Tab-separated table of C-alpha atoms in Angstrom:
chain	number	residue	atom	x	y	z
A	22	UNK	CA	79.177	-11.959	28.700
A	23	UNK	CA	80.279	-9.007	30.970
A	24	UNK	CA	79.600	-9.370	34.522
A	25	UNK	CA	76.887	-7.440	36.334
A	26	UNK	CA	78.640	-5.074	38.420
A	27	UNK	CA	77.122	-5.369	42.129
A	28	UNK	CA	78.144	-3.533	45.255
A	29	UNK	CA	77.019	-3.745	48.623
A	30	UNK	CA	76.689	-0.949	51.747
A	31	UNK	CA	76.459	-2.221	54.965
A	32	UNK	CA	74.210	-0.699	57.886
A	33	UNK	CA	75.071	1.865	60.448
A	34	UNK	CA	78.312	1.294	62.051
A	35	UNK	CA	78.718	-2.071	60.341
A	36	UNK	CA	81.441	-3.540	58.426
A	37	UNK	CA	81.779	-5.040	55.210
A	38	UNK	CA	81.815	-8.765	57.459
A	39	UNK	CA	77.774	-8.470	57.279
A	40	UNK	CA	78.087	-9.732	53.850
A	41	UNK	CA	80.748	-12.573	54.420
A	42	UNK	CA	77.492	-15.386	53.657
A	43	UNK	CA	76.174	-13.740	50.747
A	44	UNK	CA	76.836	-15.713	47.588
A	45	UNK	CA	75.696	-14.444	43.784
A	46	UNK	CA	76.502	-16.863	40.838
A	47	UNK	CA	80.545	-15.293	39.804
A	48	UNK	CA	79.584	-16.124	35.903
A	49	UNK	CA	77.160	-13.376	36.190
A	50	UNK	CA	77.508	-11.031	39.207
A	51	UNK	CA	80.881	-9.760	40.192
A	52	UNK	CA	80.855	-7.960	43.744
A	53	UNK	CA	82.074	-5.302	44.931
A	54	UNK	CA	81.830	-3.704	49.065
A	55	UNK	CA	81.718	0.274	50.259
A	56	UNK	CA	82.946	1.244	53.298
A	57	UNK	CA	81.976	3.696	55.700
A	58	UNK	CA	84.483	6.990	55.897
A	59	UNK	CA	84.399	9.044	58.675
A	60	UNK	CA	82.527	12.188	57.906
A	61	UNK	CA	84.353	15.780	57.589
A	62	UNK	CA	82.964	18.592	59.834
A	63	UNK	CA	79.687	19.978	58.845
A	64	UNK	CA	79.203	17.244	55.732
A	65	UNK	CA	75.523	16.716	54.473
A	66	UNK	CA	74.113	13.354	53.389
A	67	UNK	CA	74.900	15.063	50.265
A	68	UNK	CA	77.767	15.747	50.129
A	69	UNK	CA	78.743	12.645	51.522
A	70	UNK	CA	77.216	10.440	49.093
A	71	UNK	CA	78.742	12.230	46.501
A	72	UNK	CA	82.071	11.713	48.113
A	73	UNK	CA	81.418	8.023	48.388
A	74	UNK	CA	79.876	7.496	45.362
A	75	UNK	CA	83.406	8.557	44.043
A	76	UNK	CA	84.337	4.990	45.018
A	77	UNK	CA	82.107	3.147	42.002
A	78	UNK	CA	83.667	2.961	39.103
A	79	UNK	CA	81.283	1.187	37.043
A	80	UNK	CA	78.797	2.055	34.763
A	81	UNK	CA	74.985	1.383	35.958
A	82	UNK	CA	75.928	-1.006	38.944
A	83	UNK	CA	73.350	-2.633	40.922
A	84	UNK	CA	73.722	-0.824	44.567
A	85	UNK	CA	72.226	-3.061	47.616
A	86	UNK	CA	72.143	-1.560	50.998
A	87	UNK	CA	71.463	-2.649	54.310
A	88	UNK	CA	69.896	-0.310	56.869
A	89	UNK	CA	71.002	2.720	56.858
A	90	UNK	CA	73.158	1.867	54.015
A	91	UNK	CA	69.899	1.409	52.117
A	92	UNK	CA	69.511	5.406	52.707
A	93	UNK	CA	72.481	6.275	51.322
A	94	UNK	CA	72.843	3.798	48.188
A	95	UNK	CA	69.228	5.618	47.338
A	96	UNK	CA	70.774	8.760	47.624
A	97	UNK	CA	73.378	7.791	45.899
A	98	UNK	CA	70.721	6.189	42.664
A	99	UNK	CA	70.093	10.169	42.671
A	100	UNK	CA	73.310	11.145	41.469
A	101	UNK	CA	74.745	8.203	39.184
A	102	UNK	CA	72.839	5.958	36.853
A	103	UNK	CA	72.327	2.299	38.423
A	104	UNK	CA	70.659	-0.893	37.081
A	105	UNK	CA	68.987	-1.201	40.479
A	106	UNK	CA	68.684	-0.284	43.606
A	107	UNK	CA	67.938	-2.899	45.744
A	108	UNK	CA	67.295	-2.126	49.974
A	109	UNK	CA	67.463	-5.220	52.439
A	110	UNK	CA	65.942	-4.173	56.320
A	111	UNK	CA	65.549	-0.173	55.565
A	112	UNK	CA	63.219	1.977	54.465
A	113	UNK	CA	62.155	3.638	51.105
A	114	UNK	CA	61.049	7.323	52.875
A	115	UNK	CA	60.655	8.842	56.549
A	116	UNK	CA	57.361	8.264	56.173
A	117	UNK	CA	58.199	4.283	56.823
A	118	UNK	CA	60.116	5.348	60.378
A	119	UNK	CA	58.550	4.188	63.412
A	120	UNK	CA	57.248	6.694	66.030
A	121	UNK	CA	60.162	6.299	67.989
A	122	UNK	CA	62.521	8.079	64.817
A	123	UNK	CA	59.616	10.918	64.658
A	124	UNK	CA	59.367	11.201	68.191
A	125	UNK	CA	63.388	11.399	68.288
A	126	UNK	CA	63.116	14.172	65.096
A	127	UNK	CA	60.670	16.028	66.901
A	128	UNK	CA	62.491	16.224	70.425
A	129	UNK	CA	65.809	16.238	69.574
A	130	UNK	CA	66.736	12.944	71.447
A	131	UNK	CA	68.895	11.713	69.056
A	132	UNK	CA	71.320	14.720	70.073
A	133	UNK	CA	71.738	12.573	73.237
A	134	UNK	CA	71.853	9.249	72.000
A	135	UNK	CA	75.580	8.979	70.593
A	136	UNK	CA	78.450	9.848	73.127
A	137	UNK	CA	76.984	6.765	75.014
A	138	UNK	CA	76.830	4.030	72.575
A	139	UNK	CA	80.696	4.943	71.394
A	140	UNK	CA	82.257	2.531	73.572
A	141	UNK	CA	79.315	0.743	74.719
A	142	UNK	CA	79.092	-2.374	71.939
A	143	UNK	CA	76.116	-3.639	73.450
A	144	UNK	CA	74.552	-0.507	72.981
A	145	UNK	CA	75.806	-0.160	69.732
A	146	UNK	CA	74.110	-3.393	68.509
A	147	UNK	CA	70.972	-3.040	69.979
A	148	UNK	CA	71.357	0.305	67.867
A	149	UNK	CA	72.387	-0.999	64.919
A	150	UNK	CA	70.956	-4.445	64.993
A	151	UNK	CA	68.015	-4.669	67.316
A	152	UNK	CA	66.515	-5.967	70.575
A	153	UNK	CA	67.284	-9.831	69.609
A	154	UNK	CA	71.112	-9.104	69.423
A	155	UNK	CA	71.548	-9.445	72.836
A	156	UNK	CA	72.017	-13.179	73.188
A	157	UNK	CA	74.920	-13.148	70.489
A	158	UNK	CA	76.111	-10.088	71.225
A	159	UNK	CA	80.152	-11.593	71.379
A	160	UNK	CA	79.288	-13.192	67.741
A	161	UNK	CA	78.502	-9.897	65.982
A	162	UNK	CA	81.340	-7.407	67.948
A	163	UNK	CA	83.421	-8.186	64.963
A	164	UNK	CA	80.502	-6.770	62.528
A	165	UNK	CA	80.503	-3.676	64.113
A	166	UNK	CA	83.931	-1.875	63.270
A	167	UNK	CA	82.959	1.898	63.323
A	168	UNK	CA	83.115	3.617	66.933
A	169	UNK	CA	84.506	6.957	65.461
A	170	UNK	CA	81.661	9.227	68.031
A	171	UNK	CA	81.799	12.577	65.122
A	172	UNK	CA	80.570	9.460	62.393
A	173	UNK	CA	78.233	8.033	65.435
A	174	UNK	CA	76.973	11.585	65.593
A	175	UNK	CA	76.802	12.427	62.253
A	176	UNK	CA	74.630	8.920	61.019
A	177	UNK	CA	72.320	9.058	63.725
A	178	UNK	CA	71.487	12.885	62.991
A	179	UNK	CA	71.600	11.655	59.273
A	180	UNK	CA	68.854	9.103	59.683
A	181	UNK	CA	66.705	11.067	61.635
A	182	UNK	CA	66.400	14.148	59.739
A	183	UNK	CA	66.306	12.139	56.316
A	184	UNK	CA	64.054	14.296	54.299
A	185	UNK	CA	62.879	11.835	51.594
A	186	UNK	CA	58.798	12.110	52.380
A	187	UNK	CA	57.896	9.964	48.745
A	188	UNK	CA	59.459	6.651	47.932
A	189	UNK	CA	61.033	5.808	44.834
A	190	UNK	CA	58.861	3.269	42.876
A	191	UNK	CA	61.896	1.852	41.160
A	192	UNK	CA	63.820	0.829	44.873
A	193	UNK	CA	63.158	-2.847	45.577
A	194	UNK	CA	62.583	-3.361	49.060
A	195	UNK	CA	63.570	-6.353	51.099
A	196	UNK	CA	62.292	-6.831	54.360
A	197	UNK	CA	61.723	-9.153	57.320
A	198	UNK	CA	58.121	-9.580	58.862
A	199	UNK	CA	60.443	-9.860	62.724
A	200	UNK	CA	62.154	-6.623	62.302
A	201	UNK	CA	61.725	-4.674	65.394
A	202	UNK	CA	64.526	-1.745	64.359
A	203	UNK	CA	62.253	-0.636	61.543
A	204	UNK	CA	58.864	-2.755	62.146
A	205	UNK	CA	56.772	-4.279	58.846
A	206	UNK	CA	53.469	-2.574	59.823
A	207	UNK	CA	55.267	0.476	58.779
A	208	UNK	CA	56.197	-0.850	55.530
A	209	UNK	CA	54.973	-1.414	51.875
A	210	UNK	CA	55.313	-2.598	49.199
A	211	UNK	CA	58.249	-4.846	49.744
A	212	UNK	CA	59.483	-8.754	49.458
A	213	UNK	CA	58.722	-10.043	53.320
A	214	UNK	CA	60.849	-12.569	54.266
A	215	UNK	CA	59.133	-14.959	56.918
A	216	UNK	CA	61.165	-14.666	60.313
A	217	UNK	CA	63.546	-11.708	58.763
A	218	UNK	CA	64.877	-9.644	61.752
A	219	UNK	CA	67.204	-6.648	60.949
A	220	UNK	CA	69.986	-9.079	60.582
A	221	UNK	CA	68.963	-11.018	58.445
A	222	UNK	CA	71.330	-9.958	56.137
A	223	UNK	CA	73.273	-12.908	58.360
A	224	UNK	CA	70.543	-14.862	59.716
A	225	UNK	CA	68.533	-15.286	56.103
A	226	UNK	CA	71.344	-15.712	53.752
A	227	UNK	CA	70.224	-18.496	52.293
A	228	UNK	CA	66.864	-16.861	51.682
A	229	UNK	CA	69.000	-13.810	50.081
A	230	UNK	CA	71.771	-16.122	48.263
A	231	UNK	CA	68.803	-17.595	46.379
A	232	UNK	CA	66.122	-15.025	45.463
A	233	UNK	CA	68.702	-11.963	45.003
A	234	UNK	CA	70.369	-12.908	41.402
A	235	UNK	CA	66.264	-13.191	39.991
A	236	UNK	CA	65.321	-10.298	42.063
A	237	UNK	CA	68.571	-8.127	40.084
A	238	UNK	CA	67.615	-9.626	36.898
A	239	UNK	CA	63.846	-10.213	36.484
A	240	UNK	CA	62.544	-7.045	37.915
């Protein structure tokens, strides 16, 4: 039987590490990991997915993506044919953003959030990762391995301005009920996970290892 072709985006700033517990059954799935590239001047989340989408070179993959590498693997089930698309700890359309990322959108802010977090890790996580970072903050340096500021820049601006206002049906959506980066009471129609931060991509693995192969091949 030919393996199911499965590959994996991690979240803003993040490195393929974020995926070092998950586990699929290798008679079935074989798996494979995008990166992040830094983006040229002036790219659109277009254009960029297109350029990255370059990188799969199977036929109707399954594409999971964490974060704000759940954006872009939907952007990317826009332009290729997939199996699935499958989002852990993101969100299906802006209209799932909390008020803080509409706020930001409205004002501007995020224009002022990047040239600090650059070389600030700890500001980075709570970015990328959340409020409950904090106390194993040394732990998860190693997960984040972009600090380019023009990519900084350019994901934050991404995010914000993300123009998808109606969700796809067809997205599955996996999300923790302790996520305080995007919070559940903004969020629908989706497989909670009991005590799921937005890391729990690393802190539910076991959770993930087990429900993920029937989630890719009963729905």
């Amino acid at each position: 039987m030919e393996k199911i072709p499965v590959y994996f985006m991690p979240g803003l700033a993040a490195s393929t590490t974020i995926f070092e517990r998950i586990h699929l059954p290798e008679e079935t799935f074989e798996i494979f990991f995008l990166e992040w590239v830094i983006p040229t001047k002036n790219e659109t989340l277009v254009m960029y997915t297109t350029r990255l989408a370059k990188e799969i070179v199977h036929e109707n993959p399954v594409l999971i993506g964490v974060s704000f590498g759940g954006v872009l693997v939907q952007e990317m089930a826009k332009i290729i044919p997939v199996r699935k698309t499958i989002i852990i700890s993101s969100v299906k359309s802006n209209q799932e953003f909390p008020r803080r990322m509409k706020i930001a959108k409205a004002t501007k802010a995020y224009k002022l959030l990047p040239t600090g977090l650059v070389n600030n890790v700890e500001g980075l996580a709570k970015f990328a990762f959340g409020d409950s970072i904090n106390q194993r903050l040394k732990l998860y340096e190693k997960y984040l391995s972009v600090r380019d500021k023009s990519y900084l820049d350019w994901a934050l601006e991404s995010i914000i301005l993300w123009d998808r206002t109606i969700e796809d049906k067809n997205v599955v959506h996996i999300h923790g009920d302790a996520d305080d980066v995007f919070p559940i009471k903004y969020i629908s129609h989706c497989h909670v996970v009991k005590g799921g931060t937005h890391i729990m991509i690393l802190s539910k693995y076991k959770w993930l290892n087990e429900n993920l192969p029937k989630i890719i091949l009963n729905e």
